[in-house]
Short mmCIF file of C-alpha atoms in Angstrom, two decimals:
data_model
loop_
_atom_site.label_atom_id
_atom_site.label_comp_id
_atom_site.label_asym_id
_atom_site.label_seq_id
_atom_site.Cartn_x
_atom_site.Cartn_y
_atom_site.Cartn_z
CA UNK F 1 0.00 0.00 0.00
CA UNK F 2 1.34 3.23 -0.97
CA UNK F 3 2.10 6.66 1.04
CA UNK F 4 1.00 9.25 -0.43
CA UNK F 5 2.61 12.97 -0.59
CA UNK F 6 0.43 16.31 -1.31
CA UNK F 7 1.64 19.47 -2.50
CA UNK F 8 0.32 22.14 -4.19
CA UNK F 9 2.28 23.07 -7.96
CA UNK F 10 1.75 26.71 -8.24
CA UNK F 11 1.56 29.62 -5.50
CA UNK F 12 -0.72 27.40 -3.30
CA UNK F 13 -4.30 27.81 -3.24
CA UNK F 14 -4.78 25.26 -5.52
CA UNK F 15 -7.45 23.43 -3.52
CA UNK F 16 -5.26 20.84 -1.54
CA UNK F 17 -7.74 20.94 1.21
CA UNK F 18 -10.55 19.01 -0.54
CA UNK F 19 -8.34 16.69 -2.57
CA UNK F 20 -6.42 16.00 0.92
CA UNK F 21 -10.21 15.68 2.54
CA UNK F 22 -11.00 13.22 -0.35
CA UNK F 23 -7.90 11.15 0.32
CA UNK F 24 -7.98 10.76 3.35
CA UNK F 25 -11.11 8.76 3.18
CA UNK F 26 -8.14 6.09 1.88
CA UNK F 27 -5.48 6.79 4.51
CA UNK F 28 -5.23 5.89 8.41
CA UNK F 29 -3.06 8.92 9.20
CA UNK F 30 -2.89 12.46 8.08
CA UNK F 31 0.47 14.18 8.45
CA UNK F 32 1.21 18.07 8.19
CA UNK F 33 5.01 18.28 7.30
CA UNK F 34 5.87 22.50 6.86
CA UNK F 35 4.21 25.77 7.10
CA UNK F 36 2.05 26.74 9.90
CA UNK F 37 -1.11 28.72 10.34
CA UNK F 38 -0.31 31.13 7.76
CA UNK F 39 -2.29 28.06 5.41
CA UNK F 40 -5.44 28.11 4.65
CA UNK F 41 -7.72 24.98 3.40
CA UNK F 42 -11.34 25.02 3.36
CA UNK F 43 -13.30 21.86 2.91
CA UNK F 44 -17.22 21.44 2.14
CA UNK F 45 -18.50 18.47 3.23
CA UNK F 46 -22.53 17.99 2.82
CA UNK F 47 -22.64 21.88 2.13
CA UNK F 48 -21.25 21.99 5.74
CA UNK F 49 -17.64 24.71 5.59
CA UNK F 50 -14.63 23.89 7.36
CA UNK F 51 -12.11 26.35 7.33
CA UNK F 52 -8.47 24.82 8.68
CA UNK F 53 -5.20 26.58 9.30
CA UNK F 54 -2.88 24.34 11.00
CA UNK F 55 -4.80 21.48 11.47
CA UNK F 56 -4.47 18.33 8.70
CA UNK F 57 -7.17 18.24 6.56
CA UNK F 58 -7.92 14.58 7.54
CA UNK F 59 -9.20 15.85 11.06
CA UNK F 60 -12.86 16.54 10.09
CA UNK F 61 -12.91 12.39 9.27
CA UNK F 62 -13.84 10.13 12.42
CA UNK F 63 -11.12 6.71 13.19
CA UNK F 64 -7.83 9.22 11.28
CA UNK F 65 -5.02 9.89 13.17
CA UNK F 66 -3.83 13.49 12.77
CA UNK F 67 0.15 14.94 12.92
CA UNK F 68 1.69 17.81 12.72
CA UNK F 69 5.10 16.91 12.02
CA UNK F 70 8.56 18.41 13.44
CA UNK F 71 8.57 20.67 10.19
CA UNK F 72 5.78 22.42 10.89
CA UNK F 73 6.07 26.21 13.26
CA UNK F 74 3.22 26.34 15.64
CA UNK F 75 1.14 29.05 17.17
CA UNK F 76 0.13 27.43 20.42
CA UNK F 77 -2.76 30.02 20.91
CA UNK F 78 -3.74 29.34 17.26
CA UNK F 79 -4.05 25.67 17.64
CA UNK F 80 -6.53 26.31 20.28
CA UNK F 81 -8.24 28.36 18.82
CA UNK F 82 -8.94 25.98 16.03
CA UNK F 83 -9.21 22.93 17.60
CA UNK F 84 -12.46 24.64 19.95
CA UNK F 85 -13.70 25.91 16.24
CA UNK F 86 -13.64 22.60 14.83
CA UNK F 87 -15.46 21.35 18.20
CA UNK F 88 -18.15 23.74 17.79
CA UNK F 89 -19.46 22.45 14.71
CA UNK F 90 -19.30 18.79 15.89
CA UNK F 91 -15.72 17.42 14.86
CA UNK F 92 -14.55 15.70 18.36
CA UNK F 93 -10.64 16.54 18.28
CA UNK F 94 -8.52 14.38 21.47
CA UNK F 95 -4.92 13.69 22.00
CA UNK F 96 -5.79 10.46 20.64
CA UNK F 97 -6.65 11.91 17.54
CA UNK F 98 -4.15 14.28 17.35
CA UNK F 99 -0.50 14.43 17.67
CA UNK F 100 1.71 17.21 17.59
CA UNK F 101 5.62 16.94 17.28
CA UNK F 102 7.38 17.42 20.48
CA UNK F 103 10.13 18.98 18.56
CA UNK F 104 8.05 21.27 16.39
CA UNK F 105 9.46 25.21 17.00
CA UNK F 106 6.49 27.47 18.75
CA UNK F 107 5.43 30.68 17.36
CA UNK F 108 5.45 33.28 19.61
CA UNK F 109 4.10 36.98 20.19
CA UNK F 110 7.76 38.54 19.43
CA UNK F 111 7.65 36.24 16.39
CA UNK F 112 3.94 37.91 14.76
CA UNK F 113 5.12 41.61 16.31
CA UNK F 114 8.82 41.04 14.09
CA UNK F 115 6.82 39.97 11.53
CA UNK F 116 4.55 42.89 11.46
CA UNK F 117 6.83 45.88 12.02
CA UNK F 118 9.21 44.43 8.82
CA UNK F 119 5.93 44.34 6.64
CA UNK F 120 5.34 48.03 7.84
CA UNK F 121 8.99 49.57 7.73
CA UNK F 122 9.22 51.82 4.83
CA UNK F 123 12.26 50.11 3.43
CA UNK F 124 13.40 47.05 2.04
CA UNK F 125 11.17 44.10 0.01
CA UNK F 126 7.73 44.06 0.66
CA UNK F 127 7.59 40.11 0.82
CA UNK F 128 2.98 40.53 1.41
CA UNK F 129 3.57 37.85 4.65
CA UNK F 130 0.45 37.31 6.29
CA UNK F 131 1.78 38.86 8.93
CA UNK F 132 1.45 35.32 11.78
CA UNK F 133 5.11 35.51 12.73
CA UNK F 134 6.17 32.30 10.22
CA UNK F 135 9.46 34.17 9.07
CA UNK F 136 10.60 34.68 12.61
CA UNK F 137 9.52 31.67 13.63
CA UNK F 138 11.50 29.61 11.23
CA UNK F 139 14.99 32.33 11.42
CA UNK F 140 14.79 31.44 15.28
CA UNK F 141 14.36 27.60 14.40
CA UNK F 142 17.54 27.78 12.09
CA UNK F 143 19.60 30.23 14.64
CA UNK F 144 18.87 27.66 17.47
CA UNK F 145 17.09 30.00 19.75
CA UNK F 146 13.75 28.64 19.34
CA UNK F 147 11.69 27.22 21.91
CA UNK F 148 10.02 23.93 20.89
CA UNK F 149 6.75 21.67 22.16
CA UNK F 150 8.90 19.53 24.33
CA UNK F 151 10.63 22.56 26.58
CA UNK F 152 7.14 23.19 27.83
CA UNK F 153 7.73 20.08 29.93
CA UNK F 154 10.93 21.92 31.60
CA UNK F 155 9.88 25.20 33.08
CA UNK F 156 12.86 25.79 34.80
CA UNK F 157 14.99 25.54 31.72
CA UNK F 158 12.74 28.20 29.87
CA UNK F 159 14.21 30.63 31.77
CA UNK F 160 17.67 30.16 29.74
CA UNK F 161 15.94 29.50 26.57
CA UNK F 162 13.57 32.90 27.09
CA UNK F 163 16.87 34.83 27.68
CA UNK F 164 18.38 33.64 24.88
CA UNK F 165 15.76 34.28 22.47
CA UNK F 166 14.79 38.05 23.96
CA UNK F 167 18.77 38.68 23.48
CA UNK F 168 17.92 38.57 19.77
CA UNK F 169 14.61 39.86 19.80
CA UNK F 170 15.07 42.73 22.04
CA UNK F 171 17.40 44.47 20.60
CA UNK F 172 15.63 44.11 17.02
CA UNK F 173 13.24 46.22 19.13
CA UNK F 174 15.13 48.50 20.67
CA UNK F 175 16.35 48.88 16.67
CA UNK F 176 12.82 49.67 15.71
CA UNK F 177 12.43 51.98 18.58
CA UNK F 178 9.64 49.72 20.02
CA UNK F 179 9.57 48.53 23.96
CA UNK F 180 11.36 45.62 24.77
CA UNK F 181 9.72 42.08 25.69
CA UNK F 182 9.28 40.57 29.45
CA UNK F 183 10.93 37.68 29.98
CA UNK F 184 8.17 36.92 32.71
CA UNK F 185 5.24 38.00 30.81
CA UNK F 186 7.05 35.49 27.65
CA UNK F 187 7.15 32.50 30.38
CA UNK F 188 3.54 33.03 32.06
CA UNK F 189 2.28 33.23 28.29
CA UNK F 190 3.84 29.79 27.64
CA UNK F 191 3.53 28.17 31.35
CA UNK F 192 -0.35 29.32 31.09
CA UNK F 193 -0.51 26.94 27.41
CA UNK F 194 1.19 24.38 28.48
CA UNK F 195 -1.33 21.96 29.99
CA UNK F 196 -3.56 22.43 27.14
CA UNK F 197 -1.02 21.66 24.19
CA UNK F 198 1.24 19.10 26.11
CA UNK F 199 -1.25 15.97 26.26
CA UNK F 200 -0.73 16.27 22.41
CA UNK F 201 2.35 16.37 22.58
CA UNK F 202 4.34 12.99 21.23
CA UNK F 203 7.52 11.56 19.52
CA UNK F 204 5.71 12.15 15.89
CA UNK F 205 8.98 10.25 14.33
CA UNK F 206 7.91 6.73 15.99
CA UNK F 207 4.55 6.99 16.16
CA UNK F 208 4.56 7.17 12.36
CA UNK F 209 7.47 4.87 12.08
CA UNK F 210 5.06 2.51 13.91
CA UNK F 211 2.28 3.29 11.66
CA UNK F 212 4.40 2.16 8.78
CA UNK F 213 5.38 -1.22 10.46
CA UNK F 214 1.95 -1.69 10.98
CA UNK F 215 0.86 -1.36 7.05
CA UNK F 216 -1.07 1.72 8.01
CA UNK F 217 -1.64 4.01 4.83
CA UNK F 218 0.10 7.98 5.26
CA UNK F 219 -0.95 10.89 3.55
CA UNK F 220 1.99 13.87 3.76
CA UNK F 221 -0.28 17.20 3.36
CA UNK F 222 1.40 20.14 2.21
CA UNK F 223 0.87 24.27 2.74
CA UNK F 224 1.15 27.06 0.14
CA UNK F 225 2.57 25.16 -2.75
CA UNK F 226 6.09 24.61 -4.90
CA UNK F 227 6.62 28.10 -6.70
CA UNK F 228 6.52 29.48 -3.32
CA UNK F 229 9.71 27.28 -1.35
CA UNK F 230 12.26 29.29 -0.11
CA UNK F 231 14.71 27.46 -2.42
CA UNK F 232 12.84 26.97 -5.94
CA UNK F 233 10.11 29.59 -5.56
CA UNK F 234 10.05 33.07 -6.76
CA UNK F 235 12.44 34.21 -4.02
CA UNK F 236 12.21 36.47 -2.10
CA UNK F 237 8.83 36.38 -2.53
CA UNK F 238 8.62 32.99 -1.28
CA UNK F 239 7.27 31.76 2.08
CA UNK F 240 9.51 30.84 5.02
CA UNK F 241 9.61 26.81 4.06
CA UNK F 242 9.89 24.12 1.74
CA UNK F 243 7.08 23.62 0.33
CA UNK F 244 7.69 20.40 -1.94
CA UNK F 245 7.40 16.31 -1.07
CA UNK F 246 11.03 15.83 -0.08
CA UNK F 247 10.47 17.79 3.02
CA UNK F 248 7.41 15.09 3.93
CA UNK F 249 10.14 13.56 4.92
CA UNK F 250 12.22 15.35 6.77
CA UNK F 251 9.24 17.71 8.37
CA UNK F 252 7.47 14.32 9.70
CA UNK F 253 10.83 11.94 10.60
CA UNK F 254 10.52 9.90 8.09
CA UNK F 255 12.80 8.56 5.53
CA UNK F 256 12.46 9.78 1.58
CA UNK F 257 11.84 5.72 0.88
CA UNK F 258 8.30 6.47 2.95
CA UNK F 259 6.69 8.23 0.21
CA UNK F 260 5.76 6.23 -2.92
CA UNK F 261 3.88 8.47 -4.57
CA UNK F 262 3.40 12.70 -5.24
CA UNK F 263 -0.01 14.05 -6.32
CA UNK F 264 0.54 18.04 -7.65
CA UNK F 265 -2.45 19.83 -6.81
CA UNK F 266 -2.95 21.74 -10.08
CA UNK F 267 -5.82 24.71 -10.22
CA UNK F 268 -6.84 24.91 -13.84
CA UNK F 269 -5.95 28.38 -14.02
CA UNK F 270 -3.61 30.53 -11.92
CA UNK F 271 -4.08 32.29 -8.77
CA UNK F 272 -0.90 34.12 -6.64
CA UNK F 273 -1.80 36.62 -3.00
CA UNK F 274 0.76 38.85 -2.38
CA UNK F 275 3.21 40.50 -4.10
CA UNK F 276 5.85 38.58 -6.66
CA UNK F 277 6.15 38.19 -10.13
CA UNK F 278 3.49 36.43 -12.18
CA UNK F 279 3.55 36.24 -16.12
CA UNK F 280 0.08 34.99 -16.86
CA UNK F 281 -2.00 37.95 -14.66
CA UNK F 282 -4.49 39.42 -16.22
CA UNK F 283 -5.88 42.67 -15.09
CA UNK F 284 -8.57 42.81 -17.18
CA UNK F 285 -12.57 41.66 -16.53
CA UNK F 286 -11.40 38.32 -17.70
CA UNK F 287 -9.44 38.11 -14.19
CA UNK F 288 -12.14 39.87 -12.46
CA UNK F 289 -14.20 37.44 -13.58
CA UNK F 290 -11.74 34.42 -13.00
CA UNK F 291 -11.70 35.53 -9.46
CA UNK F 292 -15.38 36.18 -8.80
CA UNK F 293 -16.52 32.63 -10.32
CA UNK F 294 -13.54 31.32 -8.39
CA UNK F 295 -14.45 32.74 -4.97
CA UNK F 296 -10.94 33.84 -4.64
CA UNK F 297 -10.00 35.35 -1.85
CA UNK F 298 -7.81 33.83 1.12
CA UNK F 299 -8.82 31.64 3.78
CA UNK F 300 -6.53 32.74 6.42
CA UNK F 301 -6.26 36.69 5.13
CA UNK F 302 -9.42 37.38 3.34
CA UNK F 303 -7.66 39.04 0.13
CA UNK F 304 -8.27 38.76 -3.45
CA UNK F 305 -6.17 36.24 -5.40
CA UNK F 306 -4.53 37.86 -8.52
CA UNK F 307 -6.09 35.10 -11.21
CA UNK F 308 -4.44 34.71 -14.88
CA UNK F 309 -4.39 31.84 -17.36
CA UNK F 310 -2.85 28.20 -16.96
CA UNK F 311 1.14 28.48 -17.03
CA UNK F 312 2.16 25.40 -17.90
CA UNK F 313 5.82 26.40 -17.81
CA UNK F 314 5.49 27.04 -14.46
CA UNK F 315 3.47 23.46 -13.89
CA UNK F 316 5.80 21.62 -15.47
CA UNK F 317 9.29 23.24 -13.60
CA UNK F 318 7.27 22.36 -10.15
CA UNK F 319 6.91 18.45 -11.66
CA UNK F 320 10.47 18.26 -12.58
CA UNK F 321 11.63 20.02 -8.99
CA UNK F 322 8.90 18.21 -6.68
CA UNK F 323 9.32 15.01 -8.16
CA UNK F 324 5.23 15.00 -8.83
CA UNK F 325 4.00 11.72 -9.87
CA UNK F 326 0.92 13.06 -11.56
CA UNK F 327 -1.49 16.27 -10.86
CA UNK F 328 -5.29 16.58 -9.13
CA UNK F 329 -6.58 19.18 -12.05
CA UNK F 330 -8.84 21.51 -9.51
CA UNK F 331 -11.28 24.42 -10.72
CA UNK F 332 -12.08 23.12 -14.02
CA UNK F 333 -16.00 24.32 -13.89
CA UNK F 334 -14.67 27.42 -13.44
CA UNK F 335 -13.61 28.18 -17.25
CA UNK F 336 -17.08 26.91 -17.97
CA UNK F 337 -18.61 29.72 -20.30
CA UNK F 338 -15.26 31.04 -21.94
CA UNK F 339 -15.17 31.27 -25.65
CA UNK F 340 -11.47 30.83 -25.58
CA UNK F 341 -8.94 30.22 -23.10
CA UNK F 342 -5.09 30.61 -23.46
CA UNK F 343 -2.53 28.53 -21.87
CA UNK F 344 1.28 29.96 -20.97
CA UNK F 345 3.78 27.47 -23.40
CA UNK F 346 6.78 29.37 -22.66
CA UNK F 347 8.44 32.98 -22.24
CA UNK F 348 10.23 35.34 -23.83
CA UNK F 349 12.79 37.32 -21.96
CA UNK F 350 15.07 40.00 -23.69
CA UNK F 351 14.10 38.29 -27.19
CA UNK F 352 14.73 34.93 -26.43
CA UNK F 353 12.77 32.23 -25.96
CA UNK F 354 12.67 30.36 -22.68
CA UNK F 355 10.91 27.30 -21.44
CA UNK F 356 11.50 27.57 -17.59
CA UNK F 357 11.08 30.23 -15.01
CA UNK F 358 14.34 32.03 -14.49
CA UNK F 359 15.69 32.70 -10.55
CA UNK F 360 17.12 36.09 -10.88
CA UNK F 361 14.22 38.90 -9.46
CA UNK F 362 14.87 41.07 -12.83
CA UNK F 363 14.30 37.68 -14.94
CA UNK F 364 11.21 36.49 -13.20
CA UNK F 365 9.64 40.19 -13.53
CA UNK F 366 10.54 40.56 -17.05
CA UNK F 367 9.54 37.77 -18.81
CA UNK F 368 6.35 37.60 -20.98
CA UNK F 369 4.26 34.77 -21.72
CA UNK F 370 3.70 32.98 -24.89
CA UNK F 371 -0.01 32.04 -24.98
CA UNK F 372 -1.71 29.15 -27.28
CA UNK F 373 -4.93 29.52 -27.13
CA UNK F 374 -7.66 27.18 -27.08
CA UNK F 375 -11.30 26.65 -27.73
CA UNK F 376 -13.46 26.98 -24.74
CA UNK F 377 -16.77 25.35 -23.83
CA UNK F 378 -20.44 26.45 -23.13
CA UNK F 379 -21.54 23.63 -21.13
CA UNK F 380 -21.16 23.51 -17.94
CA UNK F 381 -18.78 21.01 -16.12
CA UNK F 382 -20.10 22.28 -12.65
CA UNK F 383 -20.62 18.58 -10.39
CA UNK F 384 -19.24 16.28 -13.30
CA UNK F 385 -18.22 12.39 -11.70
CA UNK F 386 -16.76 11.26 -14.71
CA UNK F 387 -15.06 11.73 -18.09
CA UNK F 388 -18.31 11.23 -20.19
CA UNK F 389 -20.11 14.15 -18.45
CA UNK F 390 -17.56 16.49 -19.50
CA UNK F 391 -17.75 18.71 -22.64
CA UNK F 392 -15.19 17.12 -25.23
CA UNK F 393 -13.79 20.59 -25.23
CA UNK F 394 -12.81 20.33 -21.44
CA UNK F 395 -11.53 16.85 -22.07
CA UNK F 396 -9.51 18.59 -25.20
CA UNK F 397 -8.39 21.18 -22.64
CA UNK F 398 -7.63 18.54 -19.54
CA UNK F 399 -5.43 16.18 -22.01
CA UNK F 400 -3.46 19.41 -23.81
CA UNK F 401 -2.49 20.37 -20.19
CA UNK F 402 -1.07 16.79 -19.44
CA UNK F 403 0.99 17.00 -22.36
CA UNK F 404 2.40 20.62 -21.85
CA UNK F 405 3.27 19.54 -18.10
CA UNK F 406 4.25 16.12 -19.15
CA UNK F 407 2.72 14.56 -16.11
CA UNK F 408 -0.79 12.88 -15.96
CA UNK F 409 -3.84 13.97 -14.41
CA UNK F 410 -4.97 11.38 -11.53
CA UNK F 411 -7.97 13.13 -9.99
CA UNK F 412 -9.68 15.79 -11.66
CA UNK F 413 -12.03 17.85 -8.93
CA UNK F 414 -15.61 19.69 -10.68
CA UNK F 415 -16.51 21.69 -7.57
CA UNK F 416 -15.59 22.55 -3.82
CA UNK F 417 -17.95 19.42 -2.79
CA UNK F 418 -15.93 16.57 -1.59
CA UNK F 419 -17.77 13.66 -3.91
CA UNK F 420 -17.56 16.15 -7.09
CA UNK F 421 -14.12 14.51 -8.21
CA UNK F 422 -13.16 12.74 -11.33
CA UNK F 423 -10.93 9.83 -9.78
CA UNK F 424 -8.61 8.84 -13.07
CA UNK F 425 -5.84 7.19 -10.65
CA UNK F 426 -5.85 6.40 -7.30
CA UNK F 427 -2.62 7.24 -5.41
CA UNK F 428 -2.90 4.90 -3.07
CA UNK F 429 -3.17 2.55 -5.80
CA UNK F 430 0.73 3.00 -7.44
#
């Protein structure tokens, strides 16, 4: 039986939430690997909405076991916050369900107030953050002065831990002319948190290293999605992670050979927040109305989505990079009603033709797409649960993509309704 990994294959919001959702239905255990509540996946299940930040998708399903792996940064107050959410509209959520990494890093208040006062300063990158402290979070984790799940067990060793970490932070304040942080106030915040997150609290490496043994199925769900990794996306407007499958592994404590196969979640058109380059934007009613019949606006933030056209350049660099198996094609009912649609083939850049996405900043703002267009269809594709209830333009549309992206489509999803999906290949299955 295979393990499965998720991630998205453009700027994220590609709909990972309801293909995860849909998945898990085939998996015992649900495993967030990066990010942190800066995500945003909504789910509709029996026209019921879910809206999850840090929590797997898989949750919402009775008999799954939930992680959040090592790799992930968490907000403490955040997860709290959701998990009562979640309880309110039914979805029972115990430290039998749920596991949380004892070595994942915390986010903290001087991690969102960092966070907020760089997005605000008048100089420098504008990076559009969603302002939840991730960056911080993840520059404390990699200077070694973060404080993790399992030092809430110790509170006489946060003392040296707080001081280490307000040596940093402080003077960053005292740089930004803001008041410095308590070290008291810091260790009552965490000592007050500390009975609620610690009986979730576990060795995440050997539970799932026990779930394996045990022939247990494992879904690896991803955040935000490839173009945006700190390594391969458009840097530096990137978030604070990797965002691809091979850190499933390493953000759960798992070996690579644990993953068998990598479904791409792939929206049938192209959606970015924030600022960064992005070739195929259009700015025109045709992206007004990609966005409106989309519903595109964030689930953490609230903000519009820039929308453009399918760039299969793009696609096809975050198959080669993520080591994508095949794609879930997401969206598709909403180009129902477009007389033509275009679909990015390549760039030019200074005159010359290119068929990647350059890493320089001047590169990836300068070069312009090269469109083919297609025929589009009238009917709609709105609910469709299999190939023959598609228009044969859509199925003209779905199989040009494959070949542009050289990668096959495995599920194909008709609306945000979890049973609206076209299943061509099931992952589990390889």
């Amino acid at each position: 039986m295979a393990n499965v990994a998720v991630i998205g294959s453009q700027w994220g919001d590609e709909g990972k939430g309801k293909i995860v959702d849909w998945l898990s239905e085939r998996a015992d255990v649900i495993v967030r690997f990066q990010g942190g509540h800066n995500a945003g996946h909504t789910l509709v299940i029996d026209g019921k909405v879910y809206k999850l930040s840090l929590l797997p998708s898989g949750v919402v399903r009775p008999g799954k076991l939930s992680v959040i792996g090592n790799g992930v940064v968490v907000d403490p107050t955040a997860l709290l916050s959701e998990i009562a959410q979640i309880r309110s509209q039914g979805v029972d959520v115990t430290p039998d369900s749920l596991k949380v990494a004892e070595n994942a890093a915390l986010i903290l208040p001087v991690h969102q107030r960092l966070d907020e006062l760089r997005e605000d300063a008048n100089r420098g990158i504008k990076i559009g953050t969603t302002r939840r402290g991730m960056g911080p979070a993840y520059e404390d984790k990699v200077g070694r002065r973060a404080i993790r799940v399992a030092d809430l067990y110790d509170p006489e060793a946060l003392d040296q831990k707080i001081e280490t970490l307000l040596t940093h932070h402080n003077a960053l304040q005292r740089g930004h002319g803001r008041d410095e942080f308590d070290a008291q106030e810091l260790k009552d915040y965490l000592l007050g948190l500390a009975d609620q997150i610690l009986p979730y609290a576990a060795p995440v490496w050997q539970v799932l290293f026990d779930a394996r043994k045990a022939g247990k199925r494992i879904l690896f769900e991803g955040a935000q999605g490839t173009m945006l990794d700190v390594d391969h996306g458009t840097y530096p407007f990137v978030t604070s992670s990797n965002t691809m499958a091979g850190q499933a592994a390493e953000g759960s404590g798992m070996g690579p050979d644990a993953i068998d196969y990598v479904l791409g979640i792939t929206k049938a058109y192209t959606t970015r927040v924030g600022e960064g380059p992005f070739p195929t934007e259009l700015l025109d009613d045709i992206g007004q109305r990609l966005g409106e019949r989309g519903h595109e606006f964030g689930t953490v933030t609230g903000r519009s989505r820039r929308c453009g056209w399918f760039d299969a350049v793009m696609v096809r660099q975050a198959i080669r990079t993520g080591g994508i198996t095949g794609i879930a094609l997401t969206k598709l009912d909403v180009l129902d009603g477009f007389e033509e649609l275009k679909v990015c083939v390549g760039y030019e850049l200074n005159g010359e033709r290119l068929d990647y996405f350059p890493s320089s900043m001047s590169g990836q703002a300068g070069v312009k797409p090269i469109y083919e267009v297609m025929e589009g269809w009238s009917e709609s594709t709105d609910g469709a649960r299999s190939w023959v209830d598609l228009p044969a333009q859509a199925v003209k549309y779905v199989r040009r993509i494959e070949e542009l992206i050289d990668a096959p489509v495995a599920l194909l999803s008709t609306s945000p309704e979890r049973d609206d999906t076209i299943l061509v290949h099931d992952p589990f299955d390889d």
